[in-house]
Each structure stands twice: as structure tokens, then as C-alpha cells.
């Protein structure tokens, strides 16, 4: 019998009903909320059958992803490409690297739209792994970097035009700045010390917003397939070996700059307090973790990166931390319509964390640039 756990019972009940459409052979057992994504809703579904197991069920947030069927098309393209590459790439042979599999619904499609228009999809559950919101130690840092580098290596030769743009404007910082500015024109600025801090913070750094886009327009950087969201908890770590075993959350894989990914992985990994900390004033960027993440990343990615790619590594980590702060702050001002928030000021607090992290990155600019030069 289906067992429902968790607070949002009606959502869980709907998830359980939809789950039946993905796994007709076997009885759906326990359904529970899973992970802590800021955008989509994720559930772990257990199946009671001869070969009992679990699968992942997700409801895609269609306010964010307005064409979710494109996500599924990309997932097929990427996972098939990676699996093909893995069969022929000596870099992979002998190491564990799992690729999530899409489960078709009973009508043969890759997704299911329920009565109220919600978009659901199911995927294989990767066994024997664990995830962490922050970096535990040097080995974990290196493995996280290695996972992102390996992922890039596996997809970098996939022609960008084979991929759909699932989220137009994603990581294009000037676009986020325009959205924030448009809000200022519409709204009378509310006043509080935190709001003032954020506004001043953004104003002092608006000149940075174009750095990667300008480099791309000037032909210094080029678009390649990227992950889009390679934060620490999207890397799955094998429980027994401590080695990275997979990278998940492929919804934002699309053509972009690898600098977005490197910046995002570093801003996520080098913040030991984590992006959800309440103690935003204590947030700092940890250079030791940065070194280990880069070492892991470059052990894989060095073979396809151009010299110009290295030139923008410092700019990318500062920019993506700033950009995420700007995205959280704008969402707070807009009433928390994009990122899920547990309380009204949640996205304001998240913005403060990223802005404080940006300051810490800036205060260590020389040291971080010197570290990057060691690999050039
Ligand atoms: C969102 O939903 P989640 O947690 O996988 C966001 C990322 C942010 C991240 C910050 C599509 O990812 O860009 O870096 O929150 N995803 C989207 O935790 O906007
Ligand atoms: Mg994500």
C-alpha cells in the first residue's frame, strides 16, 4: 500500500498517483520529499516488486522552465552522448561514473502532465551515494572539481546546436541587472539597513556585470555545452570509495560559457558556511578549498580548455557569486516568485550570504589570481 510521509500530504498524494504512470510493473510504496532544490519539487518513490528499488520523481517548476519538454529532449541528447563517450574514453574506463536514466511514462512519452497541468518526469535513482551541501575535506573538494571537469570533458564535443535553450538568459548577468533596475523604476525603494546594503553593493559592482559577455562578444570565449548548476550537492559521492560517482540536475545543461560553471562550482564549494547560513556576516571564501577544487577540475578539463579560458577564471567566481546574490535579492523584491522561500526574508538572507562571499573573494583577489596562474 502506498505510504505517505511528509507535511504536504496533498502534493505527496498527487506525486504517488503520478508515480503509478511511470512504473506500472510493481506497486508504488513509500513516497517522500527528497533533496532541497530551490526550484523543482523532488520525490523519492520506492517500488515494491521482485526487483524492489527506488526512482526519482520530479515536478518541474513551469514558472521557471516555461518549455519543460525541451529539458527532456536535452536530457536524452546529453545522457546518450555521455554514455557513448564513456564506452570509448580511456579516462573513464575502470572508474565509476553513473548517468541518470529517464523513465518513460506508460504512454511512451518522457513526461506526464497531470489534470492541473503539472509537468512530471521520472529518473533512475543512483544507489550507494551521498551528497553534501558543503565541502567536507580536501578529497571531497578535489572530487567535486573532478566531477565537473569530467562532465565537461564528456559533453564538450557535443555540438552546441544539438542542445535546446531550456532557460534563455540564464547566467547572463547584464540581463539580471536589467531586471533589477526595472524593478527600481517601478517601486518606491523600501528602507532597512540590509536593503540599503544590498542596493549599494549592487551599484558599486554594476560595471562588472558584462565581463564574461564582453569576452564572448569579442571572440575570446566561446559557447560550449555546460551544466549550468554544478553546485556541491549536485555531485554524488560514492559512499564506499569517497569518489565522485555522478553529477545530477541536468535541467540547465545548454550552450553557455564554461566559466559560468567553474564560477558556480567555486562560489558554492569555497563557502564553508553554506549558502543557507543565518550567519551571513561570517561568510568567507576559503582559498584552500579553491585550490583543491581547481586541481580536481583541471585534472580533467585541461585537455580541452584554451589559454583564454584561464584568463577569466577569477572574474567568473566573483561574477557568479555576485550574480546569484543579485538574483536572490531581485526575487525577494519581487515577492519570492522564482526561488522557493520558507519565510518572507529568506531570499534576502540568501542574497546577503552571496554578497558577503563576493566581498571575501574580492579581498583575496591577488592570492586567487596567483593560484590560477600556477596552472596556466
Ligand atoms: C537553483 O533548484 P536548484 O537548487 O537546483 C538555481 C541555481 C542556483 C541555485 C542556488 C534553474 O538551483 O541557478 O545557483 O538554486 N536553479 C535555477 O542554490 O535557477
Ligand atoms: Mg538546479
Short mmCIF file of C-alpha atoms and ligand atoms in Angstrom, two decimals:
data_model
loop_
_atom_site.label_atom_id
_atom_site.label_comp_id
_atom_site.label_asym_id
_atom_site.label_seq_id
_atom_site.Cartn_x
_atom_site.Cartn_y
_atom_site.Cartn_z
CA UNK A 1 0.00 0.00 0.00
CA UNK A 2 1.22 3.50 -0.74
CA UNK A 3 2.54 5.13 2.38
CA UNK A 4 2.58 8.92 2.51
CA UNK A 5 5.16 10.79 4.57
CA UNK A 6 5.75 14.49 4.98
CA UNK A 7 3.81 17.63 5.61
CA UNK A 8 2.37 18.49 2.22
CA UNK A 9 0.06 15.50 2.05
CA UNK A 10 -1.96 16.57 -0.98
CA UNK A 11 1.20 17.09 -3.03
CA UNK A 12 2.53 13.73 -1.91
CA UNK A 13 -0.75 12.09 -2.83
CA UNK A 14 -0.57 13.58 -6.30
CA UNK A 15 3.05 12.50 -6.60
CA UNK A 16 2.03 8.97 -5.63
CA UNK A 17 -0.76 8.95 -8.21
CA UNK A 18 1.57 10.17 -10.96
CA UNK A 19 4.26 7.69 -9.91
CA UNK A 20 1.91 4.87 -10.93
CA UNK A 21 2.09 6.12 -14.50
CA UNK A 22 5.84 5.67 -14.63
CA UNK A 23 6.16 2.26 -13.03
CA UNK A 24 3.24 0.05 -13.97
CA UNK A 25 5.18 -3.17 -13.12
CA UNK A 26 5.24 -3.17 -9.33
CA UNK A 27 3.42 -1.48 -6.51
CA UNK A 28 4.30 2.05 -5.51
CA UNK A 29 5.41 2.02 -1.87
CA UNK A 30 6.69 4.95 0.12
CA UNK A 31 6.75 8.42 -1.48
CA UNK A 32 8.70 11.16 0.23
CA UNK A 33 10.10 14.58 -0.49
CA UNK A 34 13.74 14.40 -1.42
CA UNK A 35 16.65 16.86 -1.53
CA UNK A 36 16.38 20.59 -1.11
CA UNK A 37 16.15 22.09 -4.58
CA UNK A 38 15.21 25.76 -4.80
CA UNK A 39 13.13 25.43 -7.95
CA UNK A 40 11.64 21.99 -8.75
CA UNK A 41 9.87 19.54 -6.38
CA UNK A 42 11.67 16.22 -5.98
CA UNK A 43 10.35 12.94 -4.56
CA UNK A 44 11.87 9.56 -3.87
CA UNK A 45 9.50 6.75 -4.77
CA UNK A 46 10.06 3.20 -3.61
CA UNK A 47 8.69 0.32 -5.65
CA UNK A 48 7.66 -2.97 -4.14
CA UNK A 49 8.25 -5.69 -6.69
CA UNK A 50 10.54 -8.63 -7.44
CA UNK A 51 13.46 -6.29 -8.04
CA UNK A 52 12.39 -3.69 -5.44
CA UNK A 53 14.10 -0.35 -5.76
CA UNK A 54 13.54 3.39 -5.93
CA UNK A 55 13.18 6.06 -8.53
CA UNK A 56 13.22 9.83 -8.58
CA UNK A 57 10.06 11.69 -9.49
CA UNK A 58 10.15 15.43 -10.14
CA UNK A 59 7.60 18.12 -10.74
CA UNK A 60 9.22 20.75 -12.93
CA UNK A 61 8.56 24.34 -11.95
CA UNK A 62 6.99 25.65 -15.14
CA UNK A 63 7.12 29.24 -13.94
CA UNK A 64 10.90 28.90 -14.28
CA UNK A 65 11.12 26.39 -17.13
CA UNK A 66 8.35 27.52 -19.47
CA UNK A 67 9.11 24.76 -22.02
CA UNK A 68 9.85 21.71 -19.85
CA UNK A 69 9.61 19.32 -22.81
CA UNK A 70 12.90 20.87 -24.01
CA UNK A 71 14.55 19.77 -20.76
CA UNK A 72 13.59 16.19 -21.52
CA UNK A 73 14.83 16.43 -25.10
CA UNK A 74 18.19 17.73 -23.80
CA UNK A 75 18.36 15.01 -21.16
CA UNK A 76 18.08 12.35 -23.85
CA UNK A 77 20.71 14.06 -26.01
CA UNK A 78 23.17 14.51 -23.14
CA UNK A 79 22.80 11.13 -21.48
CA UNK A 80 23.09 9.30 -24.81
CA UNK A 81 26.15 11.35 -25.76
CA UNK A 82 27.81 10.75 -22.38
CA UNK A 83 27.12 7.02 -22.47
CA UNK A 84 28.62 6.79 -25.98
CA UNK A 85 31.70 8.77 -24.93
CA UNK A 86 32.17 6.63 -21.83
CA UNK A 87 32.34 3.47 -23.88
CA UNK A 88 35.30 4.83 -25.86
CA UNK A 89 37.09 7.18 -23.46
CA UNK A 90 40.04 5.71 -21.57
CA UNK A 91 39.66 8.45 -18.95
CA UNK A 92 36.52 6.72 -17.73
CA UNK A 93 37.49 3.09 -18.00
CA UNK A 94 37.73 1.45 -14.62
CA UNK A 95 36.18 4.31 -12.68
CA UNK A 96 32.58 4.60 -11.54
CA UNK A 97 30.59 7.23 -13.41
CA UNK A 98 26.81 6.93 -13.48
CA UNK A 99 24.45 8.71 -15.80
CA UNK A 100 20.81 9.18 -14.70
CA UNK A 101 18.31 7.37 -16.95
CA UNK A 102 14.99 8.86 -17.99
CA UNK A 103 11.99 6.57 -17.27
CA UNK A 104 9.24 6.79 -19.86
CA UNK A 105 5.61 7.09 -18.75
CA UNK A 106 3.07 4.39 -19.63
CA UNK A 107 2.11 6.23 -22.83
CA UNK A 108 5.73 6.09 -24.02
CA UNK A 109 6.43 9.79 -23.51
CA UNK A 110 9.26 11.15 -21.33
CA UNK A 111 6.88 13.01 -19.06
CA UNK A 112 3.37 13.13 -17.74
CA UNK A 113 1.14 16.19 -17.45
CA UNK A 114 -1.48 15.79 -14.72
CA UNK A 115 -5.02 17.22 -14.51
CA UNK A 116 -3.93 20.59 -13.18
CA UNK A 117 -1.20 20.99 -15.78
CA UNK A 118 1.79 19.99 -13.59
CA UNK A 119 4.72 18.56 -15.53
CA UNK A 120 6.21 15.37 -14.04
CA UNK A 121 9.18 13.26 -15.05
CA UNK A 122 10.91 10.21 -13.58
CA UNK A 123 14.53 9.13 -13.49
CA UNK A 124 16.66 6.33 -12.15
CA UNK A 125 17.85 6.62 -8.54
CA UNK A 126 21.62 6.32 -8.25
CA UNK A 127 22.45 3.87 -5.48
CA UNK A 128 25.26 3.83 -2.93
CA UNK A 129 26.00 7.54 -2.98
CA UNK A 130 25.69 10.51 -0.66
CA UNK A 131 25.57 14.27 -1.14
CA UNK A 132 26.68 17.21 0.97
CA UNK A 133 25.70 20.87 0.93
CA UNK A 134 29.22 21.98 1.82
CA UNK A 135 32.70 20.61 1.21
CA UNK A 136 33.87 18.18 3.93
CA UNK A 137 37.60 17.97 3.26
CA UNK A 138 40.28 18.32 0.61
CA UNK A 139 39.44 15.00 -1.03
CA UNK A 140 35.78 15.95 -1.34
CA UNK A 141 36.81 19.30 -2.87
CA UNK A 142 39.07 17.62 -5.39
CA UNK A 143 36.42 15.03 -6.28
CA UNK A 144 33.78 17.73 -6.74
CA UNK A 145 36.08 19.60 -9.11
CA UNK A 146 36.95 16.37 -10.89
CA UNK A 147 33.27 15.57 -11.40
CA UNK A 148 32.60 18.93 -13.06
CA UNK A 149 35.76 18.59 -15.18
CA UNK A 150 34.84 15.07 -16.22
CA UNK A 151 31.30 16.15 -17.08
CA UNK A 152 32.66 18.98 -19.24
CA UNK A 153 35.10 16.61 -20.89
CA UNK A 154 32.29 14.21 -21.74
CA UNK A 155 29.99 16.82 -23.25
CA UNK A 156 32.36 19.44 -24.69
CA UNK A 157 32.32 17.82 -28.15
CA UNK A 158 28.53 17.72 -28.32
CA UNK A 159 27.71 20.39 -30.94
CA UNK A 160 26.04 23.27 -29.08
CA UNK A 161 23.29 23.42 -31.71
CA UNK A 162 22.14 19.91 -30.70
CA UNK A 163 21.02 21.38 -27.37
CA UNK A 164 17.88 23.36 -26.72
CA UNK A 165 17.99 26.55 -24.69
CA UNK A 166 15.94 25.47 -21.67
CA UNK A 167 16.28 28.78 -19.83
CA UNK A 168 17.01 31.80 -22.07
CA UNK A 169 19.22 34.38 -20.36
CA UNK A 170 20.42 32.00 -17.63
CA UNK A 171 23.75 33.28 -16.19
CA UNK A 172 23.76 36.30 -18.47
CA UNK A 173 24.45 38.77 -15.67
CA UNK A 174 23.57 42.01 -17.55
CA UNK A 175 20.07 40.59 -18.04
CA UNK A 176 19.63 40.08 -14.28
CA UNK A 177 20.86 43.61 -13.70
CA UNK A 178 18.33 44.99 -16.20
CA UNK A 179 15.55 43.15 -14.40
CA UNK A 180 16.69 44.55 -11.06
CA UNK A 181 16.90 48.07 -12.49
CA UNK A 182 13.43 47.83 -14.00
CA UNK A 183 12.14 47.00 -10.53
CA UNK A 184 13.75 50.10 -9.06
CA UNK A 185 11.92 52.23 -11.61
CA UNK A 186 8.58 50.68 -10.70
CA UNK A 187 8.87 50.55 -6.93
CA UNK A 188 9.39 53.12 -4.24
CA UNK A 189 12.54 51.83 -2.54
CA UNK A 190 11.77 50.22 0.81
CA UNK A 191 14.21 51.10 3.55
CA UNK A 192 16.11 48.91 6.01
CA UNK A 193 19.85 48.63 6.69
CA UNK A 194 20.01 45.29 4.82
CA UNK A 195 18.14 46.62 1.81
CA UNK A 196 20.37 49.66 1.69
CA UNK A 197 23.45 47.45 1.95
CA UNK A 198 22.27 45.31 -0.98
CA UNK A 199 21.39 48.28 -3.19
CA UNK A 200 24.75 49.96 -2.57
CA UNK A 201 26.53 46.65 -3.06
CA UNK A 202 24.94 46.17 -6.48
CA UNK A 203 25.54 49.75 -7.57
CA UNK A 204 29.23 49.56 -6.75
CA UNK A 205 29.63 46.43 -8.87
CA UNK A 206 27.37 47.03 -11.83
CA UNK A 207 30.41 47.65 -14.05
CA UNK A 208 31.46 44.00 -13.50
CA UNK A 209 28.28 42.52 -14.94
CA UNK A 210 29.45 42.49 -18.57
CA UNK A 211 32.86 40.91 -18.14
CA UNK A 212 32.07 37.42 -19.49
CA UNK A 213 29.53 38.52 -22.09
CA UNK A 214 32.01 41.11 -23.46
CA UNK A 215 34.72 38.45 -23.66
CA UNK A 216 32.35 36.23 -25.61
CA UNK A 217 31.32 39.01 -27.99
CA UNK A 218 34.99 39.83 -28.54
CA UNK A 219 35.58 36.20 -29.52
CA UNK A 220 37.84 35.45 -26.52
CA UNK A 221 35.45 32.92 -25.02
CA UNK A 222 33.13 30.58 -26.87
CA UNK A 223 29.90 28.81 -26.13
CA UNK A 224 30.10 25.14 -25.23
CA UNK A 225 27.64 22.76 -23.61
CA UNK A 226 27.64 23.44 -19.84
CA UNK A 227 25.89 22.03 -16.78
CA UNK A 228 24.54 25.35 -15.54
CA UNK A 229 24.19 24.39 -11.86
CA UNK A 230 27.26 22.43 -10.70
CA UNK A 231 26.90 23.23 -7.03
CA UNK A 232 28.35 20.93 -4.37
CA UNK A 233 25.16 18.98 -3.66
CA UNK A 234 24.64 18.09 -7.32
CA UNK A 235 27.76 15.93 -7.22
CA UNK A 236 27.03 12.41 -5.92
CA UNK A 237 29.81 10.79 -3.91
CA UNK A 238 30.25 7.01 -3.69
CA UNK A 239 29.70 6.06 -0.04
CA UNK A 240 32.37 3.35 -0.06
CA UNK A 241 35.18 5.00 -2.02
CA UNK A 242 34.58 8.72 -1.43
CA UNK A 243 34.98 9.23 -5.19
CA UNK A 244 32.55 11.33 -7.22
CA UNK A 245 30.19 8.93 -8.98
CA UNK A 246 27.80 11.19 -10.90
CA UNK A 247 26.55 14.70 -11.41
CA UNK A 248 22.80 15.26 -11.44
CA UNK A 249 20.31 18.07 -12.09
CA UNK A 250 20.76 18.27 -15.85
CA UNK A 251 17.88 20.71 -16.45
CA UNK A 252 20.12 23.66 -17.17
CA UNK A 253 22.53 21.86 -19.49
CA UNK A 254 22.65 24.08 -22.53
CA UNK A 255 25.12 26.11 -24.56
CA UNK A 256 26.96 28.57 -22.30
CA UNK A 257 30.40 29.56 -21.07
CA UNK A 258 32.34 27.01 -19.01
CA UNK A 259 33.24 29.99 -16.84
CA UNK A 260 29.65 30.06 -15.56
CA UNK A 261 30.09 26.50 -14.32
CA UNK A 262 33.57 26.98 -12.86
CA UNK A 263 32.41 30.16 -11.13
CA UNK A 264 29.30 28.45 -9.77
CA UNK A 265 31.19 25.40 -8.52
CA UNK A 266 33.75 27.61 -6.77
CA UNK A 267 31.23 30.00 -5.21
CA UNK A 268 29.32 27.01 -3.90
CA UNK A 269 32.29 24.91 -2.76
CA UNK A 270 34.53 27.57 -1.24
CA UNK A 271 31.86 28.84 1.15
CA UNK A 272 32.23 26.53 4.19
CA UNK A 273 29.24 28.14 5.95
CA UNK A 274 26.96 27.11 3.05
CA UNK A 275 24.51 29.22 1.12
CA UNK A 276 21.71 28.75 3.66
CA UNK A 277 23.59 30.01 6.75
CA UNK A 278 21.89 32.53 9.02
CA UNK A 279 25.29 33.98 9.99
CA UNK A 280 25.82 35.84 6.75
CA UNK A 281 28.36 38.24 8.23
CA UNK A 282 30.71 35.33 8.99
CA UNK A 283 30.68 34.00 5.39
CA UNK A 284 34.10 33.73 3.76
CA UNK A 285 35.71 32.33 0.64
CA UNK A 286 38.18 29.60 1.57
CA UNK A 287 41.23 29.59 -0.75
CA UNK A 288 42.40 26.12 0.34
CA UNK A 289 39.15 24.62 -0.97
CA UNK A 290 39.51 26.69 -4.15
CA UNK A 291 42.93 25.20 -4.81
CA UNK A 292 41.67 21.62 -4.35
CA UNK A 293 38.55 22.20 -6.49
CA UNK A 294 40.65 23.68 -9.29
CA UNK A 295 43.16 20.86 -9.05
CA UNK A 296 40.36 18.30 -9.44
CA UNK A 297 38.65 20.27 -12.21
CA UNK A 298 41.78 20.88 -14.24
CA UNK A 299 42.96 17.28 -13.93
CA UNK A 300 40.15 16.57 -16.40
CA UNK A 301 39.39 19.79 -18.22
CA UNK A 302 42.92 20.93 -19.01
CA UNK A 303 42.83 18.87 -22.16
CA UNK A 304 40.12 20.91 -23.85
CA UNK A 305 40.45 24.38 -22.28
CA UNK A 306 42.03 27.25 -24.28
CA UNK A 307 44.59 29.62 -22.69
CA UNK A 308 41.98 32.40 -22.80
CA UNK A 309 39.68 30.31 -20.59
CA UNK A 310 42.13 30.67 -17.70
CA UNK A 311 42.21 34.45 -18.08
CA UNK A 312 38.62 34.77 -16.90
CA UNK A 313 38.58 32.31 -14.02
CA UNK A 314 38.94 34.89 -11.27
CA UNK A 315 36.29 37.11 -12.88
CA UNK A 316 33.91 34.18 -13.13
CA UNK A 317 33.93 33.22 -9.46
CA UNK A 318 33.44 36.82 -8.37
CA UNK A 319 30.76 37.34 -11.01
CA UNK A 320 28.70 34.21 -10.32
CA UNK A 321 28.65 34.87 -6.55
CA UNK A 322 27.56 38.45 -7.25
CA UNK A 323 25.03 37.30 -9.85
CA UNK A 324 23.42 34.76 -7.52
CA UNK A 325 23.16 37.44 -4.82
CA UNK A 326 21.55 39.76 -7.36
CA UNK A 327 19.11 37.01 -8.43
CA UNK A 328 18.12 36.26 -4.81
CA UNK A 329 17.75 39.95 -3.96
CA UNK A 330 15.63 40.67 -7.04
CA UNK A 331 13.43 37.69 -6.22
CA UNK A 332 13.00 38.96 -2.66
CA UNK A 333 11.92 42.37 -4.03
CA UNK A 334 9.55 40.68 -6.48
CA UNK A 335 7.90 38.67 -3.68
CA UNK A 336 9.75 35.31 -3.91
CA UNK A 337 8.30 34.19 -7.21
CA UNK A 338 11.30 32.19 -8.52
CA UNK A 339 13.23 30.58 -5.65
CA UNK A 340 11.22 28.67 -3.05
CA UNK A 341 11.34 30.56 0.26
CA UNK A 342 10.49 29.22 3.71
CA UNK A 343 9.87 32.70 5.12
CA UNK A 344 9.47 36.17 3.54
CA UNK A 345 13.10 37.32 4.11
CA UNK A 346 14.66 34.00 3.06
CA UNK A 347 15.85 35.25 -0.33
CA UNK A 348 17.12 38.48 1.24
CA UNK A 349 19.26 36.46 3.63
CA UNK A 350 20.49 34.27 0.77
CA UNK A 351 21.44 37.42 -1.14
CA UNK A 352 23.40 38.76 1.84
CA UNK A 353 25.31 35.46 2.03
CA UNK A 354 26.34 35.70 -1.64
CA UNK A 355 27.25 39.39 -1.37
CA UNK A 356 29.40 38.74 1.70
CA UNK A 357 31.04 35.87 -0.21
CA UNK A 358 31.71 38.23 -3.14
CA UNK A 359 33.44 40.67 -0.78
CA UNK A 360 35.60 37.89 0.59
CA UNK A 361 36.55 36.81 -2.96
CA UNK A 362 37.44 40.41 -3.81
CA UNK A 363 39.59 40.80 -0.71
CA UNK A 364 41.65 37.77 -1.82
CA UNK A 365 41.90 38.71 -5.49
CA UNK A 366 45.71 38.67 -5.71
CA UNK A 367 46.04 35.31 -4.00
CA UNK A 368 43.32 33.68 -6.09
CA UNK A 369 44.73 35.08 -9.34
CA UNK A 370 48.19 33.80 -8.36
CA UNK A 371 46.72 30.36 -7.69
CA UNK A 372 45.11 30.28 -11.15
CA UNK A 373 48.40 31.35 -12.79
CA UNK A 374 50.07 28.22 -11.39
CA UNK A 375 48.10 26.15 -13.91
CA UNK A 376 48.43 28.36 -16.97
C1 LIG B 1 18.68 26.89 -8.07
O1 LIG B 1 16.87 24.46 -7.78
P1 LIG B 1 18.32 24.29 -7.52
O2 LIG B 1 18.58 24.34 -6.07
O3 LIG B 1 18.90 23.08 -8.22
C2 LIG B 1 19.04 27.67 -9.33
C3 LIG B 1 20.55 27.80 -9.48
C4 LIG B 1 21.15 28.41 -8.21
C5 LIG B 1 20.76 27.56 -7.02
C6 LIG B 1 21.28 28.15 -5.73
C7 LIG B 1 17.22 26.85 -12.54
O4 LIG B 1 19.08 25.54 -8.22
O5 LIG B 1 20.85 28.64 -10.57
O6 LIG B 1 22.55 28.50 -8.31
O7 LIG B 1 19.33 27.46 -6.93
N1 LIG B 1 18.48 26.99 -10.50
C8 LIG B 1 17.79 27.65 -11.43
O8 LIG B 1 21.18 27.21 -4.72
O9 LIG B 1 17.63 28.86 -11.39
MG1 LIG B 2 19.37 23.03 -10.21
#
